PDB file of C-alpha atoms and ligand atoms in Angstrom:
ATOM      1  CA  UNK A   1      12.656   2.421   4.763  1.00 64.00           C
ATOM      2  CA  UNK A   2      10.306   0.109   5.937  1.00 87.00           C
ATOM      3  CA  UNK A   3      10.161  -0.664  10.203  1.00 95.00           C
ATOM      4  CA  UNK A   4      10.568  -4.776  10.614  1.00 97.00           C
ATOM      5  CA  UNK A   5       7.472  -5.509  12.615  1.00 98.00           C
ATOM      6  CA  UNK A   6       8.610  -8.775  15.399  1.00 98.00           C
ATOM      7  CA  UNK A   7       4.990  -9.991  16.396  1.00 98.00           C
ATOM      8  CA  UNK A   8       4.802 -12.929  19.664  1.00 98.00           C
ATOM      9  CA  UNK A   9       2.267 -14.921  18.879  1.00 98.00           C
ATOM     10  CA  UNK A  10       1.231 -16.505  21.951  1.00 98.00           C
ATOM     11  CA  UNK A  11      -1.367 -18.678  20.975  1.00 98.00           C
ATOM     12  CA  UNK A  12      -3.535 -20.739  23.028  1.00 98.00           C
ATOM     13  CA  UNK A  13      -1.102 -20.586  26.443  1.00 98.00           C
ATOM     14  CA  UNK A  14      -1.312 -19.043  29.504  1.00 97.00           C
ATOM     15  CA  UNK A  15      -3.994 -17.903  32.103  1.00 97.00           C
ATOM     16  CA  UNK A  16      -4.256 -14.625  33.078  1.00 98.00           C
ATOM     17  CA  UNK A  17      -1.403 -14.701  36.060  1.00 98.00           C
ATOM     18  CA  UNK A  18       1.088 -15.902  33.299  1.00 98.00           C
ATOM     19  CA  UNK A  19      -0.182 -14.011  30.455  1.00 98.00           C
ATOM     20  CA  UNK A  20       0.680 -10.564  32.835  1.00 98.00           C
ATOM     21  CA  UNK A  21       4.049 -12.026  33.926  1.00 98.00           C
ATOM     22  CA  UNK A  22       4.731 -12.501  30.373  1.00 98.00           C
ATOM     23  CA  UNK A  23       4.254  -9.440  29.213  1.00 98.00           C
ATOM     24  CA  UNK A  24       5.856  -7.483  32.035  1.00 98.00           C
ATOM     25  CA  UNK A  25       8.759  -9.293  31.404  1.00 98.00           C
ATOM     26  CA  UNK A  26       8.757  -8.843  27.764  1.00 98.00           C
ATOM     27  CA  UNK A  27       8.447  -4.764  28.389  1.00 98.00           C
ATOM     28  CA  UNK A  28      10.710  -4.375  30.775  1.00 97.00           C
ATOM     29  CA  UNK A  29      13.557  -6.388  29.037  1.00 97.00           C
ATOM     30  CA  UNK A  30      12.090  -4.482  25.841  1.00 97.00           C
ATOM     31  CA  UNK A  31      12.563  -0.985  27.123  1.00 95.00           C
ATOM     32  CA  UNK A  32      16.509  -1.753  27.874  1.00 93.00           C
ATOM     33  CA  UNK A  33      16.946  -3.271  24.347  1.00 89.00           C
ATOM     34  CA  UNK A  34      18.077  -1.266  21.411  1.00 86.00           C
ATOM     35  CA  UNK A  35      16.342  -2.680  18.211  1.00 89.00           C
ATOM     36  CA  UNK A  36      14.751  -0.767  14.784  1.00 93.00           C
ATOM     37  CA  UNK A  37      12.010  -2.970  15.037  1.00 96.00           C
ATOM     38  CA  UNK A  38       8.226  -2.345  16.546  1.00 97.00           C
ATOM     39  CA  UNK A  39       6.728  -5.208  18.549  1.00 98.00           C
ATOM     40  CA  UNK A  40       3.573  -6.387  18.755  1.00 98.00           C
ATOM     41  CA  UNK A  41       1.897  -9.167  21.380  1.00 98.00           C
ATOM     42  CA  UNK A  42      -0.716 -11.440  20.450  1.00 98.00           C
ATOM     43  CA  UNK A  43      -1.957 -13.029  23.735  1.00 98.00           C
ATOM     44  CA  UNK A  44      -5.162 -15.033  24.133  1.00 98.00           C
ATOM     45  CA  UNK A  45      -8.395 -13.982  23.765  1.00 98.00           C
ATOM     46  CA  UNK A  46      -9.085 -14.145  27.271  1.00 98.00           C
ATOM     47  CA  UNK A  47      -5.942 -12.067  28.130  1.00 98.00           C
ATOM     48  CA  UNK A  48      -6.070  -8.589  26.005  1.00 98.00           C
ATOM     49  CA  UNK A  49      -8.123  -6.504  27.983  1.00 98.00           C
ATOM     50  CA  UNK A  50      -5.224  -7.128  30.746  1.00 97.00           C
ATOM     51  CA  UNK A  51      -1.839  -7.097  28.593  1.00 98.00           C
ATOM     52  CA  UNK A  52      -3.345  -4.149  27.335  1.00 98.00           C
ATOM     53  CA  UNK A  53      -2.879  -2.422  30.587  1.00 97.00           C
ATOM     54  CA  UNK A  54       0.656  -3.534  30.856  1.00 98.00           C
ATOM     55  CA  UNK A  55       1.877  -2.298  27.821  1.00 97.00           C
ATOM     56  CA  UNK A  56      -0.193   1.060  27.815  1.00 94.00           C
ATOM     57  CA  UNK A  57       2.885   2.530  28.871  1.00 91.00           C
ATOM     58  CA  UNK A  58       5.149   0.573  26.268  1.00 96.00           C
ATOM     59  CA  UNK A  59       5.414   0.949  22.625  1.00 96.00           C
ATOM     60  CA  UNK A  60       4.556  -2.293  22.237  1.00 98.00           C
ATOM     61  CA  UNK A  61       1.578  -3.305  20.272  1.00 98.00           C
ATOM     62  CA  UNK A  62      -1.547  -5.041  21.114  1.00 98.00           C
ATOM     63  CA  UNK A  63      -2.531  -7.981  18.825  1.00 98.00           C
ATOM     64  CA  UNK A  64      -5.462 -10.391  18.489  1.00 98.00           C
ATOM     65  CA  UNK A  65      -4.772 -13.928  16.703  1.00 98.00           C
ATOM     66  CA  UNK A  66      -8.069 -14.132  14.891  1.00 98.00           C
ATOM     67  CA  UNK A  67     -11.693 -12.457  14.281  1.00 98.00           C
ATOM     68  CA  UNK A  68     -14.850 -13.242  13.092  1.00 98.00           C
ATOM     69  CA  UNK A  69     -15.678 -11.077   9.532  1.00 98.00           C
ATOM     70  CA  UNK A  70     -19.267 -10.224  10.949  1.00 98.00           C
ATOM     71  CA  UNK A  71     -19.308  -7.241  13.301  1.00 98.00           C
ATOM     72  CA  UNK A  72     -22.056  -8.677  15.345  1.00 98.00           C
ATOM     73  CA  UNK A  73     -24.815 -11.198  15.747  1.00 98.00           C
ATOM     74  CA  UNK A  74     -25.583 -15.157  16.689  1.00 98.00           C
ATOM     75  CA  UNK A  75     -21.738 -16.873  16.262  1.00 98.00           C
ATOM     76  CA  UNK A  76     -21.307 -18.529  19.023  1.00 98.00           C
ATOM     77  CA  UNK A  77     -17.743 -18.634  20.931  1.00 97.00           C
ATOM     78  CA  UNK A  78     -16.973 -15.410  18.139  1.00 98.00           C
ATOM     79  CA  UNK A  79     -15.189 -12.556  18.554  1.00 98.00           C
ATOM     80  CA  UNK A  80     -15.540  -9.399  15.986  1.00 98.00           C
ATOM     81  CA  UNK A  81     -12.745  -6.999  14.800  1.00 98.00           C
ATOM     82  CA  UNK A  82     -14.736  -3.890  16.586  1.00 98.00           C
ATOM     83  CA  UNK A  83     -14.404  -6.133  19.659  1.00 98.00           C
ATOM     84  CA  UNK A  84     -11.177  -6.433  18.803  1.00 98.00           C
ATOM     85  CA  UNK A  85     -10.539  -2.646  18.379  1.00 98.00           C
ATOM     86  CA  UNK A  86     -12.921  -1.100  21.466  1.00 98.00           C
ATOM     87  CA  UNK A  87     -10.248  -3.518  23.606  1.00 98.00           C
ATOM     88  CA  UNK A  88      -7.419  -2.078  22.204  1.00 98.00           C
ATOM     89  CA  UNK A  89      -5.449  -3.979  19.131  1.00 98.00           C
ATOM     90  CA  UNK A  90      -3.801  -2.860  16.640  1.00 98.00           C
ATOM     91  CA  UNK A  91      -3.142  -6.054  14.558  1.00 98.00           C
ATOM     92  CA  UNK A  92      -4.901  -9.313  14.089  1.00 98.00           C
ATOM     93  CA  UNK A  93      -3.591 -12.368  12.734  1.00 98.00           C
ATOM     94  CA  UNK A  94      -5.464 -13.797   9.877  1.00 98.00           C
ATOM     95  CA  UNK A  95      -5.472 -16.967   7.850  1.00 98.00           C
ATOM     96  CA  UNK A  96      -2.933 -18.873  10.204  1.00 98.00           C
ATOM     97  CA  UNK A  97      -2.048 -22.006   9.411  1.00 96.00           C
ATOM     98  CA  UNK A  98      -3.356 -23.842  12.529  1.00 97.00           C
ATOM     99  CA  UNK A  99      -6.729 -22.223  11.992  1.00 97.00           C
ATOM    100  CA  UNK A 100      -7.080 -23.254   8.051  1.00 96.00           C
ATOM    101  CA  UNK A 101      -5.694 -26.824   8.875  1.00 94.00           C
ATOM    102  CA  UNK A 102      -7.230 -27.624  12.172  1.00 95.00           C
ATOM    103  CA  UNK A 103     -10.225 -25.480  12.130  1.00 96.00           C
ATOM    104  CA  UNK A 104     -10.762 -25.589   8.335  1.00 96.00           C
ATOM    105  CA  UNK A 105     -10.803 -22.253   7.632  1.00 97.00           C
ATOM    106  CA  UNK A 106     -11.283 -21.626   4.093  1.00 97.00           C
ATOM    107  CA  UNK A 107      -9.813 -19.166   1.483  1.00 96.00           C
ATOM    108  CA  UNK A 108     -13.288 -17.495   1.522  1.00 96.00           C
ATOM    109  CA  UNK A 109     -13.389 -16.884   5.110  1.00 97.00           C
ATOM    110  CA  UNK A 110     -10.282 -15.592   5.680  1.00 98.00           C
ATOM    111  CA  UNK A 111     -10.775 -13.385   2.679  1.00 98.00           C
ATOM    112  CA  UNK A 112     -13.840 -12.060   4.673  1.00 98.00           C
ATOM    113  CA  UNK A 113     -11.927 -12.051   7.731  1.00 98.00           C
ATOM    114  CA  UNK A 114      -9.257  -9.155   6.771  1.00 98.00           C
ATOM    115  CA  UNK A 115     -11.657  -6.961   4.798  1.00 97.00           C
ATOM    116  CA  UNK A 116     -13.739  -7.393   8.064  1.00 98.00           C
ATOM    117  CA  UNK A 117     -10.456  -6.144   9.700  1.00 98.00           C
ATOM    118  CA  UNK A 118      -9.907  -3.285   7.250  1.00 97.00           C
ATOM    119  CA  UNK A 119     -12.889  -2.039   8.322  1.00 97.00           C
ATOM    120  CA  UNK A 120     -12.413  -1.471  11.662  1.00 97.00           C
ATOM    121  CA  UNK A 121      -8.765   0.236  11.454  1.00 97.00           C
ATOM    122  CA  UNK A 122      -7.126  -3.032  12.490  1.00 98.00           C
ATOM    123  CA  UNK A 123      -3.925  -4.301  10.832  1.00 97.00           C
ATOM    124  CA  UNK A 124      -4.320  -7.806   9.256  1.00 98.00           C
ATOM    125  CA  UNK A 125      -1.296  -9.614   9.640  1.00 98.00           C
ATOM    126  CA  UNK A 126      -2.367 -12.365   6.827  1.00 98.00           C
ATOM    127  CA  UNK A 127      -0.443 -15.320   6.879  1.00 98.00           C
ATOM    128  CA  UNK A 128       0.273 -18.111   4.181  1.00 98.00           C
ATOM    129  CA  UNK A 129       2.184 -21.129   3.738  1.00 98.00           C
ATOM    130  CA  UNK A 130       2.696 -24.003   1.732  1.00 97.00           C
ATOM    131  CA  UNK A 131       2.652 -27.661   3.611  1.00 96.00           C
ATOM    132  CA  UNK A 132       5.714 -30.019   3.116  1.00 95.00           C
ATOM    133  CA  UNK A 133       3.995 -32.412   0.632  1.00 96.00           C
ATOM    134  CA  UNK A 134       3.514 -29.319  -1.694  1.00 97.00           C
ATOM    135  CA  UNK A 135       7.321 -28.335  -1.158  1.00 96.00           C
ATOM    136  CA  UNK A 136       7.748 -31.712  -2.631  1.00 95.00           C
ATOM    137  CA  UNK A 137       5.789 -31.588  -5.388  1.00 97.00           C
ATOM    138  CA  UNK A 138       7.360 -27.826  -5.966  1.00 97.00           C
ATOM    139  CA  UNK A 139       3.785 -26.143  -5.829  1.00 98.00           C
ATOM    140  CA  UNK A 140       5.150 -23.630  -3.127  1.00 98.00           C
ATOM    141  CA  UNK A 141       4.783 -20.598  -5.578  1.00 98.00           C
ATOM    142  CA  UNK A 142       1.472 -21.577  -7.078  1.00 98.00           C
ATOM    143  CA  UNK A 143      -0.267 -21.872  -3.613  1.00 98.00           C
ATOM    144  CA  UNK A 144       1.183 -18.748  -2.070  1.00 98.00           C
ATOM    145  CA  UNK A 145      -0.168 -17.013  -5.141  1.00 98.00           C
ATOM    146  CA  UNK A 146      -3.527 -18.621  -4.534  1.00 98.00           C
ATOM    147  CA  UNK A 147      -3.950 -17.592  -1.447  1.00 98.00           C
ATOM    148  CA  UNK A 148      -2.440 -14.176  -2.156  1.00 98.00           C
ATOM    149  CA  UNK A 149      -5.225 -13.936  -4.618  1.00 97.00           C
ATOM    150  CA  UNK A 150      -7.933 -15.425  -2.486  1.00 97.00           C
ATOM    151  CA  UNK A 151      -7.428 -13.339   0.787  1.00 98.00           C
ATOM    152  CA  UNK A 152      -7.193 -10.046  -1.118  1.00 96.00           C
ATOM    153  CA  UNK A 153      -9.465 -10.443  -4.433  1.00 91.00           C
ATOM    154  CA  UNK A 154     -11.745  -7.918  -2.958  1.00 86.00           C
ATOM    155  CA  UNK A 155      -9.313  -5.438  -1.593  1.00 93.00           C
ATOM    156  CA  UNK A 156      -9.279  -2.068  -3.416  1.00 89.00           C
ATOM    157  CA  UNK A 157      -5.536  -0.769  -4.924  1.00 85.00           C
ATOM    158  CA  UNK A 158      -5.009   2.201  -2.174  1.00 85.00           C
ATOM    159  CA  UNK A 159      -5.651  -0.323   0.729  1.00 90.00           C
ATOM    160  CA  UNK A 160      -2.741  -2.927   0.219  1.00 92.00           C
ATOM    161  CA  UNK A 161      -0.036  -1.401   2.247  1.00 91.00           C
ATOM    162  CA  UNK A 162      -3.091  -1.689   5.355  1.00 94.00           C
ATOM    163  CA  UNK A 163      -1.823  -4.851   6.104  1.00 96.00           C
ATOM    164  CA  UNK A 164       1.351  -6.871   6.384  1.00 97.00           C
ATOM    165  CA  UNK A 165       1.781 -10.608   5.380  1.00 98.00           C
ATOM    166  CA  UNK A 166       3.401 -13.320   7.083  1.00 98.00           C
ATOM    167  CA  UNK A 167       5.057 -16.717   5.215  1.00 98.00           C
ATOM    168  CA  UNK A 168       5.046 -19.352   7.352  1.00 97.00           C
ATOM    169  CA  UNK A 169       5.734 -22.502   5.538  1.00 97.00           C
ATOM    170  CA  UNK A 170       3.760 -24.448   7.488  1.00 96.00           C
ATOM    171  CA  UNK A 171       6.334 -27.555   7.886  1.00 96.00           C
ATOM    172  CA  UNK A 172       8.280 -24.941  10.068  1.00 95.00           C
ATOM    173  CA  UNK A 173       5.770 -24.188  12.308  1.00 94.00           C
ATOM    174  CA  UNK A 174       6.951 -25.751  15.712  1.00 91.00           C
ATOM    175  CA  UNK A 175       8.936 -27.934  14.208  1.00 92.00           C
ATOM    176  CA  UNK A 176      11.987 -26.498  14.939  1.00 89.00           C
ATOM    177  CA  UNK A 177      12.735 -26.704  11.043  1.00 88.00           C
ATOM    178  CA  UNK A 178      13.275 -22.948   9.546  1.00 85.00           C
ATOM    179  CA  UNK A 179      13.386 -22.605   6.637  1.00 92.00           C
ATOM    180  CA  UNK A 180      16.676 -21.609   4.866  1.00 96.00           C
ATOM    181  CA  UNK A 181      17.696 -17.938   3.734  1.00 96.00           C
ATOM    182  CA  UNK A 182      17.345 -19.438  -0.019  1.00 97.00           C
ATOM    183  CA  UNK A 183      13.493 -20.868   0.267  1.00 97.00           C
ATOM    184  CA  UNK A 184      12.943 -17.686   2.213  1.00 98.00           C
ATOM    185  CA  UNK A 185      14.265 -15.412  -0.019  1.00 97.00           C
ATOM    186  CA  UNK A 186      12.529 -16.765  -2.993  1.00 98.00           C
ATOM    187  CA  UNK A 187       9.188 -16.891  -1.545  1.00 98.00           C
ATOM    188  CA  UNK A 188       9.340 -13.269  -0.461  1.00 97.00           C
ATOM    189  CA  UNK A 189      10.268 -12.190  -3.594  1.00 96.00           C
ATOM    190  CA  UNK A 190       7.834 -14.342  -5.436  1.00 97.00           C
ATOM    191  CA  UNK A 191       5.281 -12.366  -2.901  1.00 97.00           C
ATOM    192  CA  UNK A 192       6.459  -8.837  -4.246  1.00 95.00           C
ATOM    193  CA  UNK A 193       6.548  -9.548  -7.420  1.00 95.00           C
ATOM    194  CA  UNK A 194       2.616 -10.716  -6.769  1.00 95.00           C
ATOM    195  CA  UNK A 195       2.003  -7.092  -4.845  1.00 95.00           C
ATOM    196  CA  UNK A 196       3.781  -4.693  -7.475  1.00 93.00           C
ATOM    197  CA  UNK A 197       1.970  -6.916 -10.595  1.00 93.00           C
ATOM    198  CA  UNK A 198      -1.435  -6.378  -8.916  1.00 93.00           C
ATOM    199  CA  UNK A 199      -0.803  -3.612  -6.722  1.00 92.00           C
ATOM    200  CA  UNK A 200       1.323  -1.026  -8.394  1.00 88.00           C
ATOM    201  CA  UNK A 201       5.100  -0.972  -7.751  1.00 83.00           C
ATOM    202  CA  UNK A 202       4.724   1.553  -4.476  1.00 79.00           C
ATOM    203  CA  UNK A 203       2.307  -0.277  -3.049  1.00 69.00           C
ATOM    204  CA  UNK A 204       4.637  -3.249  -3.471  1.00 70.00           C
ATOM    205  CA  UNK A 205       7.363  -1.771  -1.831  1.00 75.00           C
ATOM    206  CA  UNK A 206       5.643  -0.694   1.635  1.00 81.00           C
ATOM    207  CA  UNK A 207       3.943  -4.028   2.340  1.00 92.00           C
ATOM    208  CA  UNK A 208       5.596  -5.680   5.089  1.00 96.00           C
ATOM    209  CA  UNK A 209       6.375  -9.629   4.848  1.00 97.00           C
ATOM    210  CA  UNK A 210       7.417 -11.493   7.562  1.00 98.00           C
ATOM    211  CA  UNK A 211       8.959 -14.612   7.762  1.00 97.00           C
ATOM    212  CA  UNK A 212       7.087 -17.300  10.663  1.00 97.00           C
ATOM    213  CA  UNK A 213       8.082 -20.813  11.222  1.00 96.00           C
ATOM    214  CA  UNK A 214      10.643 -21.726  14.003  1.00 95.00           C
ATOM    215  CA  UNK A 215      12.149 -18.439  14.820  1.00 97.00           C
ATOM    216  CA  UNK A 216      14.793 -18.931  17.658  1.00 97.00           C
ATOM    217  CA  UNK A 217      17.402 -16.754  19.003  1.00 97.00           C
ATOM    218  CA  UNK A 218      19.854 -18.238  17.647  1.00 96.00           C
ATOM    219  CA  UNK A 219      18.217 -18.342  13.677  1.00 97.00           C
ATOM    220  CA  UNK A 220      17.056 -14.937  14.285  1.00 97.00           C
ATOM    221  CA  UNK A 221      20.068 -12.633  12.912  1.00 96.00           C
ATOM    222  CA  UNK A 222      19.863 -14.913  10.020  1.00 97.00           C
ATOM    223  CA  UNK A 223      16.713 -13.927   9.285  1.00 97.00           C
ATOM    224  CA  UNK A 224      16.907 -10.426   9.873  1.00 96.00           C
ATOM    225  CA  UNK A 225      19.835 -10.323   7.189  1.00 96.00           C
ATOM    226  CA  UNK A 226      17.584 -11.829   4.693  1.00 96.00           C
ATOM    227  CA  UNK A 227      17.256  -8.252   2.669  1.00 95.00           C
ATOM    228  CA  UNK A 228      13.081  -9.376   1.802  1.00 95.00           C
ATOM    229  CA  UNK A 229      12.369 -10.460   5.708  1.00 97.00           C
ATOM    230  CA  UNK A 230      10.743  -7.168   6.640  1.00 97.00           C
ATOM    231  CA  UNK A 231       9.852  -9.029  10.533  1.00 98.00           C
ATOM    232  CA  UNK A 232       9.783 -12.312  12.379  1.00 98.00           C
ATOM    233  CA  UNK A 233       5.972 -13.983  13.285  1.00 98.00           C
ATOM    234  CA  UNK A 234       7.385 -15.499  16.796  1.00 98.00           C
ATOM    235  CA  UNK A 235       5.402 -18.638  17.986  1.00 98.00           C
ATOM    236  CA  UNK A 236       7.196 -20.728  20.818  1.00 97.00           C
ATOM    237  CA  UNK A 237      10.107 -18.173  21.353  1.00 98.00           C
ATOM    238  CA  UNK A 238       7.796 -15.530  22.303  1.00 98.00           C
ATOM    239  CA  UNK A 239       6.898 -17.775  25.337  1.00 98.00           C
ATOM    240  CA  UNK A 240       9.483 -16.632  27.346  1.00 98.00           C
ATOM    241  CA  UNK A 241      10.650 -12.939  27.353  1.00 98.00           C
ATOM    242  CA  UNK A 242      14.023 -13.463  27.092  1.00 98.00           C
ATOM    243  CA  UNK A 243      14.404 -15.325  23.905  1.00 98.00           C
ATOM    244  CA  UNK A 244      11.706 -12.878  22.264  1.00 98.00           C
ATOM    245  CA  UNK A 245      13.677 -10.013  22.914  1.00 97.00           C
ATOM    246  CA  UNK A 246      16.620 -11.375  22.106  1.00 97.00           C
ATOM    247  CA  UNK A 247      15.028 -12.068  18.603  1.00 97.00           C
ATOM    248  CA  UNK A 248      13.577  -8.529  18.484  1.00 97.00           C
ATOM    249  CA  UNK A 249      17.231  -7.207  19.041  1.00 96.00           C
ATOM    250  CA  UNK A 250      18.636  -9.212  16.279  1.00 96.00           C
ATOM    251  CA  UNK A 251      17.288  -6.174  14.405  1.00 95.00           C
ATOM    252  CA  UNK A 252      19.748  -3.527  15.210  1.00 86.00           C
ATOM    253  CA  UNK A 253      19.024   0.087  15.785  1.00 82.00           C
ATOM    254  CA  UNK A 254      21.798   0.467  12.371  1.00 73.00           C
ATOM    255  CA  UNK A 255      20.918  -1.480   9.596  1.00 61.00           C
ATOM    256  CA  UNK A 256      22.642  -5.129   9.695  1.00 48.00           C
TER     257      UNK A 256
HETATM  258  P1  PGA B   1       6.681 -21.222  15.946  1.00 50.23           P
HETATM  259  O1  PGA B   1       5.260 -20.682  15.484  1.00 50.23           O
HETATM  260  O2  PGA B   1       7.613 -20.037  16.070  1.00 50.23           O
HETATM  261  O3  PGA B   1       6.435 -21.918  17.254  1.00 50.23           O
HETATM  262  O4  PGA B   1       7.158 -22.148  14.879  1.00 50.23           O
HETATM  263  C1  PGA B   1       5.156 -19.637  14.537  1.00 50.23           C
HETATM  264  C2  PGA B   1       3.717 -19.317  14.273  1.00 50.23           C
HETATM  265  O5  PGA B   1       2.875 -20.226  14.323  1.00 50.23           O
HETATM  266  O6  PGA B   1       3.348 -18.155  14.015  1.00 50.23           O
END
């Protein structure tokens, strides 16, 4: 049975005093926390090298929040997935929604951006989304497949279950709107149903999806219920250590 993966992403928030607080809280209130699930901890660039040394002695995973798809060379304010690796992550998110609506990142270069990732033995945590005005117009399935087939067009059959996917409707993102079990439900399957038909039924079945998008302690055992939610994508919540954990031990050590 799959492991529910509960990722903080941290975003663009904290300096390095806070970032290390952050995570020393989150480990320590971690390691006295029963839950089936493995945690990972995205925090700014600037703050890896030294939340990597604070959880060295944790299981918790190390996670960047984006990468460049070239592995060196003249990009300016870029960072590379072997960067990325040699300073110790395991995961990177890819494709988030803040990034393709407020940086314009496109299809193409997000596409380049996990096969980049594959590369160099990180974990693409590739997130989609559908905004609220294409709720409305009930195009939520037909973008999530197009960007399902956009980001992984070029990725060979063995490699799918390399990665993990995250839908985070993107009209729950900090809103403190989550979706509901229903939208959820049919959105992950809808995502499956996209993995086995292209990817073989197996390959279907080991692919983690995560839900993202307003996550809260007190929405979490909700979500964790939701038989498809295979992990939570954490934005504000992960913030403070308390209400991450809490939302990491909303997945019990027995199945709930
Ligand atoms: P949120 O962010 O939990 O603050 O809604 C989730 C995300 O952006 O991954």
């Amino acid at each position: 049975m799959t492991i529910p993966l509960v990722v903080g992403n941290w975003k663009m928030n904290g300096g390095l005093a806070a970032c290390a607080d952050l995570a020393h809280a989150t480990a320590d209130l971690l390691s006295r926390q029963n839950s089936r699930a493995m945690v990972a901890l995205a925090p700014p660039f600037t703050a890896l090298g030294s939340v990597k040394n604070i959880l060295i002695a944790s299981d918790i995973k190390l996670a960047a929040q984006n990468c460049h798809w070239e592995e060196s060379g003249a990009f300016t304010g870029e960072i590379s997935a072997p960067m990325l690796r040699d300073i110790g992550c395991h995961f990177v998110i890819v494709g988030h929604s803040e990034r393709r609506h407020q940086l314009y990142e496109s299809d193409d270069m997000i596409a380049r951006k996990l096969m980049a990732a594959l590369k160099h033995d990180l974990r693409p945590i590739l997130c989609i989304g559908e905004t609220l005005s294409q709720r409305h117009r009930n195009e939520t399935l037909k973008v999530i497949g197009a960007q399902l087939d956009a980001a992984l067009k070029g990725l060979a059959k063995g490699a799918i279950d390399k990665l993990e996917i995250a839908y985070e409707p993107v009209w729950a993102i900090g809103t403190g709107q989550n979706a509901t079990a229903e939208q959820i439900d049919q959105v992950h399957n809808s995502i499956r149903e996209y993995l086995k038909n292209n990817f073989g039924s197996s390959a279907g079945e080991s692919v983690r999806v995560l839900y993202g998008g307003s996550v809260k302690p007190d929405n979490a055992s909700m979500l964790a219920r939701i038989a498809t939610v295979n992990g939570l994508l954490v934005g504000g919540a992960s913030l403070n250590a308390e209400s991450f954990v809490k939302i990491v031990a909303s997945f019990s050590p027995t199945v709930n």
